[in-house]
Short mmCIF file of C-alpha atoms and ligand atoms in Angstrom, two decimals:
data_model
loop_
_atom_site.label_atom_id
_atom_site.label_comp_id
_atom_site.label_asym_id
_atom_site.label_seq_id
_atom_site.Cartn_x
_atom_site.Cartn_y
_atom_site.Cartn_z
CA UNK Q 1 -204.50 -101.91 -136.59
CA UNK Q 2 -204.44 -102.60 -140.36
CA UNK Q 3 -201.06 -102.37 -142.10
CA UNK Q 4 -201.21 -102.73 -145.76
CA UNK Q 5 -198.19 -104.25 -147.42
CA UNK Q 6 -196.93 -105.27 -150.68
CA UNK Q 7 -193.84 -107.34 -150.45
CA UNK Q 8 -195.10 -110.72 -149.32
CA UNK Q 9 -192.63 -113.25 -148.60
CA UNK Q 10 -192.48 -116.70 -146.68
CA UNK Q 11 -189.36 -115.20 -144.97
CA UNK Q 12 -191.87 -112.61 -143.27
CA UNK Q 13 -192.53 -113.48 -139.72
CA UNK Q 14 -196.08 -113.45 -138.35
CA UNK Q 15 -197.94 -115.23 -135.56
CA UNK Q 16 -200.30 -116.62 -138.22
CA UNK Q 17 -200.71 -116.26 -142.06
CA UNK Q 18 -204.32 -116.19 -143.16
CA UNK Q 19 -204.99 -117.72 -146.68
CA UNK Q 20 -208.24 -118.54 -148.50
CA UNK Q 21 -208.57 -122.05 -150.10
CA UNK Q 22 -211.20 -122.83 -152.67
CA UNK Q 23 -212.92 -126.40 -152.74
CA UNK Q 24 -211.16 -128.78 -155.30
CA UNK Q 25 -208.94 -126.62 -157.19
CA UNK Q 26 -207.86 -128.18 -160.45
CA UNK Q 27 -204.27 -127.35 -159.47
CA UNK Q 28 -202.85 -125.56 -156.59
CA UNK Q 29 -202.42 -121.90 -157.56
CA UNK Q 30 -201.07 -118.68 -156.11
CA UNK Q 31 -200.06 -118.52 -152.43
CA UNK Q 32 -201.61 -122.03 -152.09
CA UNK Q 33 -199.14 -123.48 -154.69
CA UNK Q 34 -196.43 -121.38 -152.84
CA UNK Q 35 -197.24 -122.85 -149.46
CA UNK Q 36 -197.36 -126.50 -151.18
CA UNK Q 37 -193.80 -125.91 -152.28
CA UNK Q 38 -192.55 -124.89 -148.89
CA UNK Q 39 -194.49 -128.01 -147.49
CA UNK Q 40 -192.60 -130.50 -149.69
CA UNK Q 41 -195.68 -130.76 -152.01
CA UNK Q 42 -197.59 -132.33 -149.00
CA UNK Q 43 -200.44 -129.93 -149.08
CA UNK Q 44 -202.67 -132.24 -150.99
CA UNK Q 45 -202.11 -134.89 -148.46
CA UNK Q 46 -203.24 -132.53 -145.70
CA UNK Q 47 -206.41 -131.76 -147.71
CA UNK Q 48 -207.08 -135.39 -148.40
CA UNK Q 49 -206.86 -136.40 -144.75
CA UNK Q 50 -209.26 -133.41 -143.86
CA UNK Q 51 -206.40 -131.49 -141.94
CA UNK Q 52 -207.23 -128.71 -144.13
CA UNK Q 53 -210.87 -128.23 -145.27
CA UNK Q 54 -211.87 -126.14 -148.15
CA UNK Q 55 -215.65 -126.11 -147.41
CA UNK Q 56 -217.47 -122.88 -146.88
CA UNK Q 57 -216.05 -121.07 -143.62
CA UNK Q 58 -214.20 -124.03 -142.45
CA UNK Q 59 -211.07 -122.76 -140.54
CA UNK Q 60 -208.00 -125.11 -140.41
CA UNK Q 61 -204.97 -124.01 -138.28
CA UNK Q 62 -201.59 -125.75 -139.40
CA UNK Q 63 -198.43 -125.36 -137.50
CA UNK Q 64 -195.62 -124.54 -139.96
CA UNK Q 65 -192.79 -126.10 -137.88
CA UNK Q 66 -190.33 -123.48 -139.19
CA UNK Q 67 -191.05 -124.36 -143.02
CA UNK Q 68 -191.90 -120.72 -143.50
CA UNK Q 69 -191.21 -117.72 -140.95
CA UNK Q 70 -195.17 -117.45 -139.86
CA UNK Q 71 -195.75 -119.84 -137.03
CA UNK Q 72 -198.88 -121.04 -138.46
CA UNK Q 73 -201.18 -121.04 -141.28
CA UNK Q 74 -204.87 -120.38 -140.85
CA UNK Q 75 -206.61 -121.90 -143.93
CA UNK Q 76 -210.17 -120.37 -144.58
CA UNK Q 77 -212.47 -122.54 -146.52
CA UNK Q 78 -214.24 -120.64 -149.17
CA UNK Q 79 -216.34 -123.44 -150.87
CA UNK Q 80 -216.79 -123.77 -154.67
CA UNK Q 81 -215.27 -120.83 -156.88
CA UNK Q 82 -218.82 -120.57 -158.56
CA UNK Q 83 -220.63 -119.78 -155.26
CA UNK Q 84 -218.17 -117.52 -153.90
CA UNK Q 85 -219.77 -114.04 -152.83
CA UNK Q 86 -218.95 -110.95 -150.80
CA UNK Q 87 -221.64 -112.17 -148.11
CA UNK Q 88 -219.83 -115.55 -147.92
CA UNK Q 89 -216.59 -113.79 -147.50
CA UNK Q 90 -217.58 -111.55 -144.76
CA UNK Q 91 -218.79 -114.63 -142.84
CA UNK Q 92 -215.83 -116.56 -143.33
CA UNK Q 93 -213.63 -113.69 -142.12
CA UNK Q 94 -215.94 -113.46 -139.26
CA UNK Q 95 -215.32 -117.39 -138.61
CA UNK Q 96 -211.58 -116.55 -139.02
CA UNK Q 97 -211.34 -113.79 -136.44
CA UNK Q 98 -213.33 -115.72 -134.13
CA UNK Q 99 -210.73 -118.72 -134.27
CA UNK Q 100 -207.72 -116.32 -134.06
CA UNK Q 101 -209.27 -114.60 -131.17
CA UNK Q 102 -209.93 -117.94 -129.28
CA UNK Q 103 -206.50 -119.18 -130.17
CA UNK Q 104 -205.36 -116.02 -128.51
CA UNK Q 105 -203.00 -114.81 -131.46
CA UNK Q 106 -202.51 -110.99 -131.21
CA UNK Q 107 -201.16 -110.45 -134.69
CA UNK Q 108 -202.15 -111.81 -138.02
CA UNK Q 109 -201.26 -111.43 -141.79
CA UNK Q 110 -203.96 -111.83 -144.34
CA UNK Q 111 -203.04 -112.78 -147.86
CA UNK Q 112 -205.87 -110.72 -149.49
CA UNK Q 113 -205.49 -111.84 -153.03
CA UNK Q 114 -206.26 -115.39 -152.06
CA UNK Q 115 -209.71 -114.15 -151.19
CA UNK Q 116 -210.70 -113.07 -154.67
CA UNK Q 117 -212.13 -114.31 -157.78
CA UNK Q 118 -214.02 -112.73 -160.78
CA UNK Q 119 -216.94 -111.71 -158.63
CA UNK Q 120 -215.05 -110.46 -155.58
CA UNK Q 121 -212.11 -108.17 -156.17
CA UNK Q 122 -209.38 -107.22 -153.62
CA UNK Q 123 -211.09 -104.07 -152.74
CA UNK Q 124 -214.43 -106.13 -151.90
CA UNK Q 125 -212.13 -108.32 -149.83
CA UNK Q 126 -210.79 -105.56 -147.85
CA UNK Q 127 -214.25 -104.18 -147.16
CA UNK Q 128 -215.47 -107.65 -146.05
CA UNK Q 129 -212.29 -108.08 -143.95
CA UNK Q 130 -212.64 -104.89 -141.86
CA UNK Q 131 -216.23 -105.13 -141.59
CA UNK Q 132 -216.10 -108.55 -140.44
CA UNK Q 133 -213.32 -107.96 -137.84
CA UNK Q 134 -215.44 -105.13 -136.35
CA UNK Q 135 -218.43 -107.32 -136.16
CA UNK Q 136 -216.90 -110.38 -134.84
CA UNK Q 137 -214.62 -108.93 -132.16
CA UNK Q 138 -217.40 -106.77 -130.60
CA UNK Q 139 -218.07 -107.26 -127.09
CA UNK Q 140 -220.49 -105.27 -124.82
CA UNK Q 141 -218.27 -104.26 -121.85
CA UNK Q 142 -221.09 -104.66 -119.33
CA UNK Q 143 -220.85 -104.01 -115.64
CA UNK Q 144 -219.07 -106.90 -114.11
CA UNK Q 145 -216.12 -106.17 -111.83
CA UNK Q 146 -214.11 -108.55 -114.13
CA UNK Q 147 -214.33 -107.24 -117.69
CA UNK Q 148 -216.11 -109.25 -120.35
CA UNK Q 149 -213.26 -108.34 -122.76
CA UNK Q 150 -211.13 -111.07 -123.98
CA UNK Q 151 -207.81 -111.22 -122.23
CA UNK Q 152 -205.70 -111.07 -125.39
CA UNK Q 153 -207.16 -109.31 -128.39
CA UNK Q 154 -205.92 -109.10 -131.89
CA UNK Q 155 -203.85 -106.01 -132.19
CA UNK Q 156 -202.20 -105.85 -135.65
CA UNK Q 157 -203.54 -107.19 -138.88
CA UNK Q 158 -201.26 -107.05 -141.84
CA UNK Q 159 -203.01 -106.99 -145.15
CA UNK Q 160 -200.83 -108.14 -148.09
CA UNK Q 161 -202.31 -107.27 -151.49
CA UNK Q 162 -200.37 -107.25 -154.85
CA UNK Q 163 -203.61 -107.11 -157.13
CA UNK Q 164 -204.72 -103.63 -155.93
CA UNK Q 165 -203.49 -100.24 -155.15
CA UNK Q 166 -202.52 -99.45 -151.57
CA UNK Q 167 -204.78 -96.39 -151.42
CA UNK Q 168 -207.86 -98.26 -152.91
CA UNK Q 169 -207.20 -101.05 -150.20
CA UNK Q 170 -206.95 -98.48 -147.48
CA UNK Q 171 -210.23 -96.77 -148.67
CA UNK Q 172 -211.99 -100.06 -148.76
CA UNK Q 173 -210.73 -101.03 -145.26
CA UNK Q 174 -212.17 -97.81 -143.81
CA UNK Q 175 -215.55 -98.22 -145.52
CA UNK Q 176 -215.90 -101.67 -144.16
CA UNK Q 177 -214.71 -100.39 -140.64
CA UNK Q 178 -217.44 -97.63 -140.90
CA UNK Q 179 -220.04 -100.19 -141.60
CA UNK Q 180 -218.83 -102.37 -138.65
CA UNK Q 181 -218.38 -99.62 -136.23
CA UNK Q 182 -221.92 -98.01 -136.81
CA UNK Q 183 -223.42 -101.44 -136.23
CA UNK Q 184 -221.35 -101.99 -133.12
CA UNK Q 185 -222.61 -98.63 -131.77
CA UNK Q 186 -226.31 -99.65 -132.42
CA UNK Q 187 -225.51 -102.96 -130.48
CA UNK Q 188 -224.25 -101.05 -127.59
CA UNK Q 189 -227.33 -98.69 -127.42
CA UNK Q 190 -229.49 -101.86 -127.42
CA UNK Q 191 -227.51 -103.70 -124.95
CA UNK Q 192 -227.60 -100.77 -122.49
CA UNK Q 193 -230.20 -101.39 -119.69
CA UNK Q 194 -233.12 -99.16 -119.36
CA UNK Q 195 -231.73 -97.39 -116.24
CA UNK Q 196 -228.37 -96.48 -118.22
CA UNK Q 197 -230.05 -95.23 -121.40
CA UNK Q 198 -232.99 -92.94 -120.89
CA UNK Q 199 -234.57 -90.76 -123.43
CA UNK Q 200 -232.44 -88.01 -122.32
CA UNK Q 201 -229.44 -90.12 -122.67
CA UNK Q 202 -230.30 -91.07 -126.19
CA UNK Q 203 -230.81 -87.45 -127.05
CA UNK Q 204 -227.33 -86.67 -125.63
CA UNK Q 205 -225.72 -89.47 -127.69
CA UNK Q 206 -227.43 -87.94 -130.75
CA UNK Q 207 -226.20 -84.52 -129.84
CA UNK Q 208 -222.57 -86.02 -129.66
CA UNK Q 209 -222.98 -87.76 -132.90
CA UNK Q 210 -224.09 -84.42 -134.56
CA UNK Q 211 -221.15 -82.62 -133.24
CA UNK Q 212 -218.67 -85.23 -134.47
CA UNK Q 213 -220.16 -85.37 -137.88
CA UNK Q 214 -221.68 -81.89 -138.31
CA UNK Q 215 -225.34 -82.76 -138.54
CA UNK Q 216 -227.91 -80.40 -137.53
CA UNK Q 217 -229.62 -81.53 -134.36
CA UNK Q 218 -232.90 -80.73 -132.71
CA UNK Q 219 -234.06 -82.22 -129.55
CA UNK Q 220 -237.72 -81.47 -128.50
CA UNK Q 221 -238.65 -81.55 -124.87
CA UNK Q 222 -242.20 -81.94 -123.40
CA UNK Q 223 -243.20 -78.32 -123.76
CA UNK Q 224 -242.22 -78.10 -127.55
CA UNK Q 225 -244.05 -81.40 -128.15
CA UNK Q 226 -247.02 -79.89 -126.43
CA UNK Q 227 -247.10 -76.92 -128.47
CA UNK Q 228 -246.66 -78.86 -131.68
CA UNK Q 229 -249.57 -81.27 -130.59
CA UNK Q 230 -247.58 -84.44 -130.28
CA UNK Q 231 -250.33 -86.16 -128.26
CA UNK Q 232 -249.31 -89.56 -129.23
CA UNK Q 233 -245.73 -89.63 -127.95
CA UNK Q 234 -246.86 -87.68 -124.93
CA UNK Q 235 -249.58 -90.20 -124.17
CA UNK Q 236 -246.97 -92.90 -124.13
CA UNK Q 237 -244.82 -90.85 -121.83
CA UNK Q 238 -247.53 -89.79 -119.56
CA UNK Q 239 -246.84 -92.57 -116.87
CA UNK Q 240 -243.09 -91.75 -116.83
CA UNK Q 241 -241.05 -89.74 -114.47
CA UNK Q 242 -238.47 -89.54 -117.41
CA UNK Q 243 -239.12 -86.81 -119.90
CA UNK Q 244 -239.73 -87.81 -123.44
CA UNK Q 245 -237.56 -86.69 -126.28
CA UNK Q 246 -238.09 -86.19 -130.17
CA UNK Q 247 -234.75 -86.35 -131.60
CA UNK Q 248 -233.85 -85.09 -135.19
CA UNK Q 249 -230.64 -85.19 -136.90
CA UNK Q 250 -230.28 -83.62 -140.56
CA UNK Q 251 -227.54 -84.52 -142.91
CA UNK Q 252 -227.36 -82.59 -146.04
CA UNK Q 253 -225.22 -84.17 -148.72
CA UNK Q 254 -226.70 -82.15 -151.70
CA UNK Q 255 -226.74 -78.59 -152.53
CA UNK Q 256 -230.58 -78.30 -151.98
CA UNK Q 257 -232.88 -79.81 -149.30
CA UNK Q 258 -234.64 -82.10 -151.64
CA UNK Q 259 -235.23 -85.81 -152.26
CA UNK Q 260 -234.97 -86.21 -148.56
CA UNK Q 261 -234.87 -89.79 -147.08
CA UNK Q 262 -236.51 -89.94 -143.67
CA UNK Q 263 -235.29 -92.57 -141.28
CA UNK Q 264 -237.69 -92.96 -138.32
CA UNK Q 265 -236.85 -94.89 -135.35
CA UNK Q 266 -238.87 -96.36 -132.29
CA UNK Q 267 -236.86 -95.47 -129.23
CA UNK Q 268 -238.80 -97.04 -126.36
CA UNK Q 269 -236.10 -97.37 -123.76
CA UNK Q 270 -238.14 -99.78 -121.66
CA UNK Q 271 -241.45 -101.19 -122.54
CA UNK Q 272 -243.55 -102.52 -119.46
CA UNK Q 273 -246.69 -102.57 -121.60
CA UNK Q 274 -248.22 -99.98 -119.55
CA UNK Q 275 -251.57 -100.91 -117.96
CA UNK Q 276 -251.94 -103.56 -120.64
CA UNK Q 277 -248.94 -104.82 -118.61
CA UNK Q 278 -246.62 -107.40 -120.08
CA UNK Q 279 -246.45 -110.58 -118.16
CA UNK Q 280 -243.34 -111.40 -116.08
CA UNK Q 281 -241.66 -113.45 -118.71
CA UNK Q 282 -242.42 -111.22 -121.52
CA UNK Q 283 -241.14 -107.86 -119.77
CA UNK Q 284 -237.52 -109.17 -119.38
CA UNK Q 285 -235.44 -108.05 -122.28
CA UNK Q 286 -237.61 -104.92 -123.14
CA UNK Q 287 -234.57 -102.58 -122.80
CA UNK Q 288 -234.13 -103.52 -126.48
CA UNK Q 289 -237.17 -101.67 -127.37
CA UNK Q 290 -235.34 -98.87 -128.86
CA UNK Q 291 -233.61 -101.18 -131.39
CA UNK Q 292 -235.13 -99.05 -134.27
CA UNK Q 293 -233.76 -95.90 -132.88
CA UNK Q 294 -230.35 -97.64 -132.52
CA UNK Q 295 -230.39 -98.77 -136.15
CA UNK Q 296 -231.13 -95.23 -137.20
CA UNK Q 297 -228.36 -93.71 -135.00
CA UNK Q 298 -225.90 -96.50 -136.12
CA UNK Q 299 -226.80 -95.69 -139.79
CA UNK Q 300 -226.19 -91.99 -139.30
CA UNK Q 301 -222.78 -92.82 -137.96
CA UNK Q 302 -221.75 -94.70 -141.18
CA UNK Q 303 -223.40 -91.74 -143.28
CA UNK Q 304 -221.40 -89.25 -141.25
CA UNK Q 305 -218.22 -91.33 -142.01
CA UNK Q 306 -218.97 -92.02 -145.66
CA UNK Q 307 -220.47 -88.66 -146.54
CA UNK Q 308 -222.74 -89.72 -149.45
CA UNK Q 309 -224.34 -87.21 -151.77
CA UNK Q 310 -227.76 -87.59 -150.26
CA UNK Q 311 -230.06 -85.86 -147.91
CA UNK Q 312 -231.23 -87.61 -144.70
CA UNK Q 313 -233.48 -86.73 -141.92
CA UNK Q 314 -233.44 -88.95 -138.94
CA UNK Q 315 -236.22 -88.83 -136.35
CA UNK Q 316 -236.42 -90.64 -133.16
CA UNK Q 317 -239.23 -90.70 -130.90
CA UNK Q 318 -238.02 -91.74 -127.42
CA UNK Q 319 -239.70 -92.42 -124.04
CA UNK Q 320 -240.18 -95.43 -121.66
CA UNK Q 321 -243.60 -97.04 -121.42
CA UNK Q 322 -244.53 -97.03 -117.64
CA UNK Q 323 -247.50 -97.39 -115.14
CA UNK Q 324 -248.39 -94.45 -112.90
CA UNK Q 325 -251.48 -92.70 -111.61
CA UNK Q 326 -250.96 -90.47 -114.59
CA UNK Q 327 -250.21 -93.07 -117.35
CA UNK Q 328 -252.48 -93.58 -120.20
CA UNK Q 329 -255.16 -96.33 -120.07
CA UNK Q 330 -256.88 -98.49 -122.26
CA UNK Q 331 -260.05 -96.70 -123.70
CA UNK Q 332 -258.30 -93.43 -123.69
CA UNK Q 333 -258.49 -91.27 -126.88
CA UNK Q 334 -255.48 -89.20 -128.00
CA UNK Q 335 -255.02 -86.68 -130.56
CA UNK Q 336 -251.63 -87.04 -132.75
CA UNK Q 337 -249.66 -84.29 -134.27
CA UNK Q 338 -251.30 -85.16 -137.64
CA UNK Q 339 -254.62 -84.31 -136.23
CA UNK Q 340 -255.74 -87.99 -136.48
CA UNK Q 341 -257.38 -89.10 -133.31
CA UNK Q 342 -256.72 -92.64 -131.79
CA UNK Q 343 -258.41 -94.91 -129.51
CA UNK Q 344 -256.09 -96.67 -127.35
CA UNK Q 345 -257.27 -100.31 -126.96
CA UNK Q 346 -253.78 -101.60 -125.84
CA UNK Q 347 -251.23 -99.45 -123.92
CA UNK Q 348 -248.54 -102.09 -124.97
CA UNK Q 349 -249.14 -101.06 -128.67
CA UNK Q 350 -247.21 -97.95 -127.80
CA UNK Q 351 -244.64 -98.28 -130.51
CA UNK Q 352 -246.96 -97.26 -133.36
CA UNK Q 353 -248.26 -94.46 -131.17
CA UNK Q 354 -244.84 -92.79 -130.94
CA UNK Q 355 -243.96 -93.57 -134.53
CA UNK Q 356 -247.19 -91.67 -135.72
CA UNK Q 357 -245.74 -88.47 -134.46
CA UNK Q 358 -242.31 -89.27 -135.55
CA UNK Q 359 -243.43 -89.95 -139.08
CA UNK Q 360 -245.57 -86.84 -139.05
CA UNK Q 361 -242.53 -84.83 -137.68
CA UNK Q 362 -240.21 -86.06 -140.38
CA UNK Q 363 -242.69 -85.20 -143.16
CA UNK Q 364 -242.70 -81.68 -141.26
CA UNK Q 365 -238.87 -81.73 -141.88
CA UNK Q 366 -239.14 -82.34 -145.55
CA UNK Q 367 -238.97 -86.19 -145.80
CA UNK Q 368 -239.95 -87.14 -149.38
CA UNK Q 369 -239.22 -90.83 -148.68
CA UNK Q 370 -239.96 -92.68 -145.49
CA UNK Q 371 -238.26 -95.81 -143.84
CA UNK Q 372 -239.55 -96.43 -140.32
CA UNK Q 373 -237.87 -99.09 -138.08
CA UNK Q 374 -239.00 -100.49 -134.88
CA UNK Q 375 -239.18 -103.61 -132.50
CA UNK Q 376 -242.91 -103.35 -133.03
CA UNK Q 377 -244.69 -106.62 -132.66
CA UNK Q 378 -244.30 -110.09 -131.17
CA UNK Q 379 -246.49 -110.88 -134.32
CA UNK Q 380 -243.49 -110.59 -136.67
CA UNK Q 381 -241.58 -113.11 -134.57
CA UNK Q 382 -244.58 -115.71 -134.90
CA UNK Q 383 -244.71 -114.89 -138.73
CA UNK Q 384 -241.08 -114.90 -139.63
CA UNK Q 385 -238.94 -116.09 -136.88
CA UNK Q 386 -235.75 -114.45 -135.58
CA UNK Q 387 -233.61 -114.30 -138.57
CA UNK Q 388 -235.72 -112.20 -140.94
CA UNK Q 389 -237.06 -108.68 -140.47
CA UNK Q 390 -240.66 -107.98 -141.62
CA UNK Q 391 -241.36 -105.38 -143.99
CA UNK Q 392 -244.38 -103.69 -145.30
CA UNK Q 393 -244.78 -100.63 -147.99
CA UNK Q 394 -246.95 -98.54 -149.88
CA UNK Q 395 -244.49 -98.14 -152.77
CA UNK Q 396 -242.85 -100.88 -154.84
CA UNK Q 397 -239.87 -98.79 -155.93
CA UNK Q 398 -238.79 -97.73 -152.67
CA UNK Q 399 -239.29 -101.26 -151.31
CA UNK Q 400 -237.02 -102.69 -154.21
CA UNK Q 401 -234.29 -100.30 -153.05
CA UNK Q 402 -234.49 -101.20 -149.38
CA UNK Q 403 -234.57 -105.09 -150.32
CA UNK Q 404 -231.51 -104.57 -152.65
CA UNK Q 405 -229.70 -102.91 -149.58
CA UNK Q 406 -230.61 -105.65 -147.29
CA UNK Q 407 -229.36 -108.32 -149.73
CA UNK Q 408 -226.07 -106.63 -150.01
CA UNK Q 409 -225.97 -106.08 -146.22
CA UNK Q 410 -226.68 -109.99 -145.79
CA UNK Q 411 -229.73 -108.73 -143.48
CA UNK Q 412 -232.86 -110.71 -144.52
CA UNK Q 413 -236.12 -109.10 -144.99
CA UNK Q 414 -239.47 -110.47 -146.17
CA UNK Q 415 -242.49 -108.45 -147.05
CA UNK Q 416 -245.86 -108.82 -145.68
CA UNK Q 417 -249.07 -107.75 -147.56
CA UNK Q 418 -250.93 -104.54 -146.83
CA UNK Q 419 -254.50 -104.76 -148.22
CA UNK Q 420 -257.32 -102.24 -148.17
CA UNK Q 421 -259.12 -104.37 -145.59
CA UNK Q 422 -256.02 -104.33 -143.39
CA UNK Q 423 -256.11 -100.76 -143.49
CA UNK Q 424 -259.78 -100.88 -142.74
CA UNK Q 425 -259.11 -102.54 -139.45
CA UNK Q 426 -257.00 -99.89 -137.98
CA UNK Q 427 -259.72 -97.29 -138.98
CA UNK Q 428 -262.49 -99.21 -137.39
CA UNK Q 429 -262.79 -97.45 -134.10
CA UNK Q 430 -266.25 -96.22 -133.52
CA UNK Q 431 -265.16 -93.06 -131.44
CA UNK Q 432 -261.95 -92.03 -133.10
CA UNK Q 433 -260.25 -91.98 -136.60
CA UNK Q 434 -257.92 -94.91 -135.66
CA UNK Q 435 -257.43 -97.65 -132.83
CA UNK Q 436 -254.00 -98.86 -132.01
CA UNK Q 437 -254.95 -102.47 -131.56
CA UNK Q 438 -257.43 -104.19 -133.84
CA UNK Q 439 -256.79 -107.83 -132.57
CA UNK Q 440 -254.31 -110.50 -132.74
CA UNK Q 441 -255.13 -111.72 -136.31
CA UNK Q 442 -252.27 -110.57 -138.66
CA UNK Q 443 -250.91 -108.42 -135.84
CA UNK Q 444 -247.60 -107.53 -137.34
CA UNK Q 445 -249.60 -106.44 -140.42
CA UNK Q 446 -251.79 -104.05 -138.29
CA UNK Q 447 -248.63 -102.47 -136.46
CA UNK Q 448 -247.29 -101.51 -139.87
CA UNK Q 449 -250.82 -100.58 -141.18
CA UNK Q 450 -251.16 -98.12 -138.41
CA UNK Q 451 -247.89 -96.34 -139.13
CA UNK Q 452 -248.85 -96.30 -142.79
CA UNK Q 453 -251.85 -94.13 -141.89
CA UNK Q 454 -249.43 -91.40 -141.00
CA UNK Q 455 -247.12 -91.80 -143.95
CA UNK Q 456 -250.04 -91.41 -146.13
CA UNK Q 457 -249.02 -90.84 -149.81
CA UNK Q 458 -245.37 -90.45 -148.97
CA UNK Q 459 -243.24 -93.40 -150.36
CA UNK Q 460 -242.82 -95.53 -147.09
CA UNK Q 461 -241.48 -98.80 -145.99
CA UNK Q 462 -241.88 -100.30 -142.53
CA UNK Q 463 -239.28 -102.59 -141.12
CA UNK Q 464 -240.27 -104.68 -137.92
CA UNK Q 465 -237.07 -105.75 -136.22
CA UNK Q 466 -238.83 -107.31 -133.00
CA UNK Q 467 -237.41 -110.69 -133.93
CA UNK Q 468 -234.00 -109.69 -135.37
CA UNK Q 469 -232.86 -106.86 -132.97
CA UNK Q 470 -231.39 -109.33 -130.54
CA UNK Q 471 -230.27 -112.94 -130.74
CA UNK Q 472 -229.89 -115.69 -128.19
CA UNK Q 473 -226.88 -117.29 -129.80
CA UNK Q 474 -223.57 -116.07 -131.13
CA UNK Q 475 -222.67 -116.35 -134.65
CA UNK Q 476 -219.82 -115.71 -136.85
CA UNK Q 477 -220.37 -111.87 -137.17
CA UNK Q 478 -221.16 -111.24 -133.27
CA UNK Q 479 -221.87 -112.31 -129.88
CA UNK Q 480 -225.46 -113.08 -128.28
CA UNK Q 481 -227.40 -110.03 -127.38
CA UNK Q 482 -227.92 -107.15 -129.73
CA UNK Q 483 -227.36 -107.41 -133.31
CA UNK Q 484 -227.32 -104.02 -134.67
CA UNK Q 485 -229.70 -105.32 -137.28
CA UNK Q 486 -230.59 -102.87 -140.26
CA UNK Q 487 -227.76 -100.39 -139.62
CA UNK Q 488 -225.99 -101.64 -142.69
CA UNK Q 489 -229.12 -101.98 -144.73
CA UNK Q 490 -230.17 -98.49 -143.95
CA UNK Q 491 -226.84 -96.98 -144.54
CA UNK Q 492 -226.43 -98.84 -147.81
CA UNK Q 493 -229.82 -97.61 -148.87
CA UNK Q 494 -228.88 -94.09 -148.53
CA UNK Q 495 -225.36 -94.54 -150.02
CA UNK Q 496 -227.01 -96.19 -153.03
CA UNK Q 497 -230.29 -94.18 -153.15
CA UNK Q 498 -231.68 -93.11 -156.45
CA UNK Q 499 -234.67 -90.90 -156.95
CA UNK Q 500 -237.18 -92.41 -159.34
N1 BES B 1 -242.09 -103.95 -127.93
C1 BES B 1 -243.17 -104.79 -128.23
C2 BES B 1 -242.90 -105.86 -129.37
C3 BES B 1 -241.94 -106.84 -129.02
C4 BES B 1 -242.50 -108.08 -128.58
C5 BES B 1 -240.58 -106.70 -129.31
C6 BES B 1 -241.39 -109.10 -128.38
C7 BES B 1 -239.59 -107.75 -129.16
C8 BES B 1 -240.01 -108.82 -128.56
C9 BES B 1 -244.41 -103.92 -128.62
O1 BES B 1 -244.54 -102.71 -128.16
C10 BES B 1 -245.61 -104.76 -128.16
O2 BES B 1 -245.73 -104.99 -126.90
N2 BES B 1 -246.49 -105.11 -129.09
C11 BES B 1 -247.68 -105.86 -128.79
C12 BES B 1 -248.71 -105.38 -129.84
C13 BES B 1 -249.98 -105.90 -129.35
C14 BES B 1 -250.51 -105.40 -128.05
C15 BES B 1 -251.05 -105.45 -130.50
C16 BES B 1 -247.21 -107.26 -129.05
O3 BES B 1 -246.63 -107.67 -130.18
O4 BES B 1 -247.65 -108.20 -128.46
ZN1 ZN B 2 -245.55 -102.62 -126.19
ZN1 ZN B 3 -242.76 -101.81 -127.58
#
């Protein structure tokens, strides 16, 4: 796929040559000056007439009419030098591959050094390139008799780089690809319909990951859960004919099993709402209710590829939320693994129930830090929309690290408050320790607050991805459907994690 090359020349033949162009350069420099020479000093004319645009993420394709051996030049607008960043470059490369794919070119050469400045070096550019390539060209195969895949795919990308070592560029390309592929795997899990991805299927997928990357794996079935008293996950599964699974993956990157980061995912393979049944419009799309689990599994794939010196335990609670004669009902009182009893006021608030046992089980496996991730509430969509993940925390330092990782990943998160009176509301049941639905006011906060009751004093961050796990519109970095959101944030958090 990627071929790293040193010997750039305008005599090299390519279907297209991809170069970056900054806005209003004082003088034409580097490869752009070279192209200008080959074009009889007419480049400024093309820029002046708008045939080549240098504004952020603008893509202009110019035929070279044999003036150089490459058939076309794809100019990638990078905006002003001073605003240039890794995040912008990743998007710009995404726009580039989108344009190249729709033009049906199957081969491209990227002149990497033209995508650098003092803040973004060639290795950063290589990372952005391979990550964007994976993200942008992702398709969910689907089940049509005629495939969803584009007829002509980009097969070969030559990467010309004179400013950095070939080995360093190769390493950065594979890091970017790991982040991209981990995200894409999460996208596929989320895009799979509920009948194609049951809890058992998810457990089998996790076992495959474990075998590939040498993780320790444990999958609990119903009987083991009963022995451990996981009454919350079991209650959600009660109406289902599909068995529940509690899935654990352990990655040990340090000598000792200490400073363990727990990644906890909601894995509801389909959420009908249960007896608090969702309306017919609200139920469609609920195959995505395992987006948190998918993010954790995607991050574990990245971790398996990059092998950071960290300890991670991933815990996923998986089942569907169905109705039957044996299903849990509103008013039921259940006992979670922690011993805390819960009055179920709304069977559609099932995510926090399965997370309760998953968080407890992550602590049981030695998690010293917890990040739970879930498509938990419609409320977070009302609060923050569909581009921003909601967060809650009991620990400033852990939250800072999650926030920094999210900024680097280009995945927006925004914190919601968690005050004592919020906690009091989830503790307000008259007949049990907690209730799972204290009412609509601040309901994204209530979801998180409930999970926080099980984190107790362990540093914890809650991420609600109900709005961000899927998207209705395609972007520069992927098609409509599952986004794979938070895979990169979680993996970066682990890679960069510092115990404080
Ligand atoms: N899976 C849903 C949350 C959701 C809603 C995800 C829309 C994606 C899009 C969750 O289990 C749920 O139903 N939450 C309820 C909680 C309420 C009953 C307290 C909600 O948000 O309405
Ligand atoms: Zn629900
Ligand atoms: Zn749900």
